[in-house]
Amino acid sequence: MKIYAHRGYSAKYPENTLPAFEAAANLPIEGVEFDVHLTKDQQVVVIHDESINRTSNGVGYVKDMTLQELREFDYGSWFSEEFVGAKIPTLEEVLSVFRGTNLRVNIELKSDIFVYEGLEKLVLQKAAALKMKDQVVISSFDHEAVARSAELAPDVENAALFVNTILDIAEYQEKLPAKALHVSLPSALRRPIREAIEKGSVVRVWTVNKIEHAALLLHTGIDAIFTDELEMMLAFLKENNVRV
Ligand code: G3P
Ligand code: MG
């Protein structure tokens, strides 16, 4: 069972900021996950929510502001005074942190609420420009975007995200097509996912922040967990003699 840093090292650093990514890049983990949205001037930025309200000192939707406008706010002080001045990062800035490392880079397209026309194409172009196409995994709850990413770049790993499982999920995965399934913690333990794993599906589970939950997943055959608690989970795997 491998570890992906969920929104960077988000237990100890403000989520989806450069300090959170730099901290994750220094740990012996499999990969990192982060979320992307499109600004008013078509820039790909890394932030979880559609709005900046929760994770900055500003108010408003990402889609209604230019990159320059978004950069005027502070994305660190909501978490701790220590991180005052953290800016919203662009996709290029975050990719640059992981370029040349062994970490897989999971870019989650947050186009499931607002339609971000052409987001997957822009993301693939940026990954290609930095020669990181082999390093990235494109995922989304927006399965149209997952299918379009497969069409645009069949060799780039893609994954379909699920809050709840569906019956015959492996057949659905093949139809999309998606190379992996990223499923929520409760659904990871259900029969359709167990069967998909038996049929060879690569399954990663979000978001696992408790040891008791990691213990439940340890021998299920899942590929990886997404977690905010990187050092805690690394210690858990070490105690259980899992090589990372
Ligand atoms: O990509 C896995 C996980 O991040 C999905 O949920 O809301 O944390 O983006 P969320
Ligand atoms: Mg995410």
Short mmCIF file of C-alpha atoms and ligand atoms in Angstrom, two decimals:
data_model
loop_
_atom_site.label_atom_id
_atom_site.label_comp_id
_atom_site.label_asym_id
_atom_site.label_seq_id
_atom_site.Cartn_x
_atom_site.Cartn_y
_atom_site.Cartn_z
CA MET A 1 0.00 0.00 0.00
CA LYS A 2 1.51 3.29 -1.13
CA ILE A 3 1.01 6.87 0.05
CA TYR A 4 -0.09 9.96 -1.88
CA ALA A 5 0.08 13.37 -0.18
CA HIS A 6 -3.46 14.78 -0.26
CA ARG A 7 -3.28 18.49 -1.25
CA GLY A 8 0.45 18.34 -0.37
CA TYR A 9 1.42 17.77 3.26
CA SER A 10 -1.88 19.30 4.32
CA ALA A 11 -1.87 18.19 7.97
CA LYS A 12 1.13 20.41 8.68
CA TYR A 13 1.05 23.06 5.94
CA PRO A 14 -1.72 25.09 4.29
CA GLU A 15 -3.29 22.78 1.70
CA ASN A 16 -2.42 23.23 -1.99
CA THR A 17 0.35 25.80 -1.36
CA LEU A 18 4.03 25.61 -2.30
CA PRO A 19 5.18 25.01 1.33
CA ALA A 20 2.82 21.99 1.49
CA PHE A 21 4.20 20.64 -1.81
CA GLU A 22 7.85 21.24 -0.94
CA ALA A 23 7.38 19.35 2.34
CA ALA A 24 5.72 16.43 0.52
CA ALA A 25 8.47 16.30 -2.11
CA ASN A 26 11.02 15.61 0.63
CA LEU A 27 9.29 12.49 1.95
CA PRO A 28 9.65 8.87 0.75
CA ILE A 29 6.11 8.63 -0.63
CA GLU A 30 4.68 7.42 -3.93
CA GLY A 31 3.01 10.63 -5.04
CA VAL A 32 1.12 13.82 -4.46
CA GLU A 33 -2.44 14.89 -5.21
CA PHE A 34 -3.80 18.40 -5.78
CA ASP A 35 -6.82 20.13 -7.27
CA VAL A 36 -7.02 22.54 -10.22
CA HIS A 37 -9.47 25.22 -11.38
CA LEU A 38 -9.48 27.70 -14.26
CA THR A 39 -9.26 31.47 -13.69
CA LYS A 40 -11.16 34.14 -15.63
CA ASP A 41 -8.06 34.61 -17.83
CA GLN A 42 -7.73 30.86 -18.49
CA GLN A 43 -4.86 30.15 -16.12
CA VAL A 44 -4.74 26.78 -14.34
CA VAL A 45 -4.43 27.33 -10.59
CA VAL A 46 -4.09 24.93 -7.69
CA ILE A 47 -6.79 25.25 -5.02
CA HIS A 48 -9.45 22.88 -3.70
CA ASP A 49 -12.69 24.86 -3.54
CA GLU A 50 -14.48 26.73 -6.33
CA SER A 51 -14.18 29.87 -4.19
CA ILE A 52 -11.22 31.30 -2.29
CA ASN A 53 -13.33 32.00 0.83
CA ARG A 54 -12.20 29.10 3.02
CA THR A 55 -8.47 29.08 2.26
CA SER A 56 -7.60 32.75 1.79
CA ASN A 57 -8.32 36.18 3.20
CA GLY A 58 -10.37 37.00 0.09
CA VAL A 59 -13.86 36.27 -1.16
CA GLY A 60 -15.13 35.13 -4.56
CA TYR A 61 -14.99 32.40 -7.17
CA VAL A 62 -11.76 31.46 -8.91
CA LYS A 63 -13.58 31.54 -12.26
CA ASP A 64 -14.52 35.21 -11.77
CA MET A 65 -10.99 36.49 -11.08
CA THR A 66 -7.79 36.79 -13.09
CA LEU A 67 -4.58 35.21 -11.86
CA GLN A 68 -3.27 38.64 -10.93
CA GLU A 69 -6.40 39.35 -8.88
CA LEU A 70 -6.19 35.98 -7.15
CA ARG A 71 -2.54 36.56 -6.32
CA GLU A 72 -3.41 39.61 -4.25
CA PHE A 73 -4.79 37.45 -1.46
CA ASP A 74 -3.07 35.44 1.25
CA TYR A 75 -3.52 31.65 1.25
CA GLY A 76 -1.45 30.81 4.33
CA SER A 77 -2.66 32.85 7.30
CA TRP A 78 -6.03 31.01 7.62
CA PHE A 79 -3.92 27.95 8.53
CA SER A 80 -1.25 29.58 10.70
CA GLU A 81 0.54 32.93 11.08
CA GLU A 82 3.70 31.04 10.15
CA PHE A 83 2.54 30.87 6.52
CA VAL A 84 1.45 34.47 5.97
CA GLY A 85 2.17 35.48 2.40
CA ALA A 86 1.59 32.09 0.73
CA LYS A 87 0.11 32.70 -2.72
CA ILE A 88 -2.24 30.62 -4.84
CA PRO A 89 0.12 28.54 -7.02
CA THR A 90 -0.21 27.99 -10.76
CA LEU A 91 -0.09 24.45 -12.15
CA GLU A 92 3.40 25.13 -13.60
CA GLU A 93 4.74 26.21 -10.21
CA VAL A 94 3.50 23.04 -8.54
CA LEU A 95 4.67 20.78 -11.36
CA SER A 96 8.11 22.38 -11.10
CA VAL A 97 8.37 21.29 -7.45
CA PHE A 98 8.00 17.64 -8.51
CA ARG A 99 9.86 17.74 -11.81
CA GLY A 100 12.91 15.51 -11.53
CA THR A 101 11.60 13.69 -8.44
CA ASN A 102 10.29 10.11 -8.37
CA LEU A 103 6.88 11.20 -7.14
CA ARG A 104 3.73 10.56 -9.18
CA VAL A 105 1.70 13.74 -9.61
CA ASN A 106 -2.08 13.37 -9.45
CA ILE A 107 -3.85 16.41 -10.88
CA GLU A 108 -7.53 16.43 -9.93
CA LEU A 109 -9.66 18.43 -12.40
CA LYS A 110 -12.32 20.22 -10.37
CA SER A 111 -14.68 20.62 -13.30
CA ASP A 112 -17.53 18.72 -11.63
CA ILE A 113 -19.30 21.86 -10.37
CA PHE A 114 -18.47 24.64 -12.85
CA VAL A 115 -17.72 23.76 -16.46
CA TYR A 116 -14.11 24.69 -17.23
CA GLU A 117 -14.02 24.43 -21.02
CA GLY A 118 -10.73 22.90 -22.21
CA LEU A 119 -9.22 22.37 -18.75
CA GLU A 120 -7.98 18.86 -19.48
CA LYS A 121 -6.31 20.02 -22.70
CA LEU A 122 -4.50 22.86 -20.92
CA VAL A 123 -3.35 20.55 -18.13
CA LEU A 124 -2.04 17.97 -20.59
CA GLN A 125 -0.24 20.71 -22.57
CA LYS A 126 1.48 21.98 -19.42
CA ALA A 127 2.53 18.47 -18.37
CA ALA A 128 3.89 17.88 -21.89
CA ALA A 129 5.77 21.21 -21.94
CA LEU A 130 7.58 20.21 -18.74
CA LYS A 131 8.14 16.65 -20.08
CA MET A 132 6.12 15.23 -17.19
CA LYS A 133 3.44 13.28 -19.09
CA ASP A 134 4.76 9.98 -17.73
CA GLN A 135 4.70 11.32 -14.19
CA VAL A 136 1.12 12.62 -14.03
CA VAL A 137 -2.24 11.01 -13.27
CA ILE A 138 -5.29 13.03 -14.36
CA SER A 139 -8.38 12.39 -12.22
CA SER A 140 -11.84 13.86 -11.77
CA PHE A 141 -15.33 13.36 -10.39
CA ASP A 142 -16.28 14.80 -13.81
CA HIS A 143 -16.14 11.62 -15.85
CA GLU A 144 -16.61 13.48 -19.13
CA ALA A 145 -13.25 15.10 -18.39
CA VAL A 146 -11.75 11.68 -17.55
CA ALA A 147 -12.97 10.31 -20.91
CA ARG A 148 -11.73 13.40 -22.81
CA SER A 149 -8.33 13.07 -21.19
CA ALA A 150 -8.17 9.43 -22.39
CA GLU A 151 -9.08 10.59 -25.88
CA LEU A 152 -6.56 13.44 -25.96
CA ALA A 153 -3.70 11.49 -24.39
CA PRO A 154 -4.33 7.73 -24.25
CA ASP A 155 -0.88 7.07 -22.76
CA VAL A 156 -1.27 9.44 -19.83
CA GLU A 157 -2.61 7.75 -16.73
CA ASN A 158 -6.15 8.82 -15.86
CA ALA A 159 -8.48 7.90 -13.02
CA ALA A 160 -12.20 8.18 -12.31
CA LEU A 161 -13.14 9.52 -8.89
CA PHE A 162 -16.10 8.14 -6.97
CA VAL A 163 -17.89 9.24 -3.80
CA ASN A 164 -19.99 6.05 -3.87
CA THR A 165 -19.25 2.88 -5.73
CA ILE A 166 -21.48 1.60 -8.52
CA LEU A 167 -22.25 -1.97 -9.52
CA ASP A 168 -20.03 -3.37 -12.30
CA ILE A 169 -17.48 -0.64 -11.69
CA ALA A 170 -14.73 -2.52 -13.53
CA GLU A 171 -16.85 -2.63 -16.71
CA TYR A 172 -17.60 1.08 -16.35
CA GLN A 173 -13.88 1.76 -15.91
CA GLU A 174 -13.11 -0.10 -19.12
CA LYS A 175 -15.80 1.80 -21.01
CA LEU A 176 -14.61 5.30 -19.97
CA PRO A 177 -11.71 4.28 -20.28
CA ALA A 178 -9.85 4.99 -17.05
CA LYS A 179 -6.62 3.35 -15.96
CA ALA A 180 -7.43 3.62 -12.23
CA LEU A 181 -10.28 4.08 -9.77
CA HIS A 182 -9.99 6.66 -6.97
CA VAL A 183 -12.69 5.79 -4.45
CA SER A 184 -13.84 7.06 -1.06
CA LEU A 185 -12.90 5.24 2.10
CA PRO A 186 -16.22 3.55 2.83
CA SER A 187 -16.76 2.40 -0.75
CA ALA A 188 -13.26 0.90 -0.90
CA LEU A 189 -14.43 -1.84 1.45
CA ARG A 190 -17.56 -2.74 -0.53
CA ARG A 191 -18.05 -5.76 -2.74
CA PRO A 192 -17.92 -4.02 -6.17
CA ILE A 193 -14.50 -2.55 -5.36
CA ARG A 194 -13.21 -5.85 -3.94
CA GLU A 195 -14.30 -7.53 -7.19
CA ALA A 196 -12.70 -4.80 -9.31
CA ILE A 197 -9.40 -5.32 -7.47
CA GLU A 198 -9.68 -9.08 -8.14
CA LYS A 199 -10.19 -8.30 -11.83
CA GLY A 200 -7.01 -6.18 -11.82
CA SER A 201 -8.24 -2.61 -11.30
CA VAL A 202 -5.77 -0.20 -9.75
CA VAL A 203 -7.65 1.30 -6.78
CA ARG A 204 -6.56 4.30 -4.69
CA VAL A 205 -8.54 5.45 -1.67
CA TRP A 206 -9.28 8.98 -0.38
CA THR A 207 -8.93 10.36 2.24
CA VAL A 208 -7.41 8.13 4.90
CA ASN A 209 -6.30 10.05 7.98
CA LYS A 210 -6.82 7.46 10.72
CA ILE A 211 -4.58 4.50 11.47
CA GLU A 212 -7.59 2.26 12.15
CA HIS A 213 -8.81 2.96 8.60
CA ALA A 214 -5.38 2.38 7.07
CA ALA A 215 -5.29 -0.93 8.96
CA LEU A 216 -8.61 -1.97 7.39
CA LEU A 217 -7.21 -1.29 3.92
CA LEU A 218 -3.74 -2.73 4.38
CA HIS A 219 -4.40 -6.20 2.98
CA THR A 220 -7.21 -5.42 0.54
CA GLY A 221 -4.97 -5.14 -2.50
CA ILE A 222 -5.51 -1.40 -2.99
CA ASP A 223 -2.64 0.41 -4.65
CA ALA A 224 -2.50 3.51 -2.46
CA ILE A 225 -4.16 5.86 0.00
CA PHE A 226 -4.44 9.63 -0.17
CA THR A 227 -3.66 11.13 3.23
CA ASP A 228 -3.04 14.49 4.91
CA GLU A 229 -1.05 12.72 7.66
CA LEU A 230 2.09 11.71 5.82
CA GLU A 231 4.56 11.03 8.63
CA MET A 232 1.92 9.23 10.70
CA MET A 233 1.06 6.92 7.77
CA LEU A 234 4.72 6.36 6.88
CA ALA A 235 5.33 5.25 10.49
CA PHE A 236 2.29 2.95 10.32
CA LEU A 237 3.56 1.29 7.13
CA LYS A 238 7.03 0.88 8.65
CA GLU A 239 5.56 -0.81 11.74
CA ASN A 240 3.74 -3.20 9.43
CA ASN A 241 6.86 -3.89 7.37
CA VAL A 242 5.42 -2.39 4.21
CA ARG A 243 8.17 -1.16 1.92
CA VAL A 244 7.65 2.40 0.72
O1 G3P B 1 -8.45 13.06 -5.38
C1 G3P B 1 -8.82 12.50 -4.17
C2 G3P B 1 -9.56 13.47 -3.28
O2 G3P B 1 -8.81 14.66 -3.22
C3 G3P B 1 -10.95 13.78 -3.74
O3 G3P B 1 -11.67 14.61 -2.89
O4 G3P B 1 -12.59 16.78 -2.17
O5 G3P B 1 -10.35 16.07 -1.35
O6 G3P B 1 -10.65 16.76 -3.72
P1 G3P B 1 -11.28 16.12 -2.51
MG MG B 2 -8.67 16.40 -4.46
#
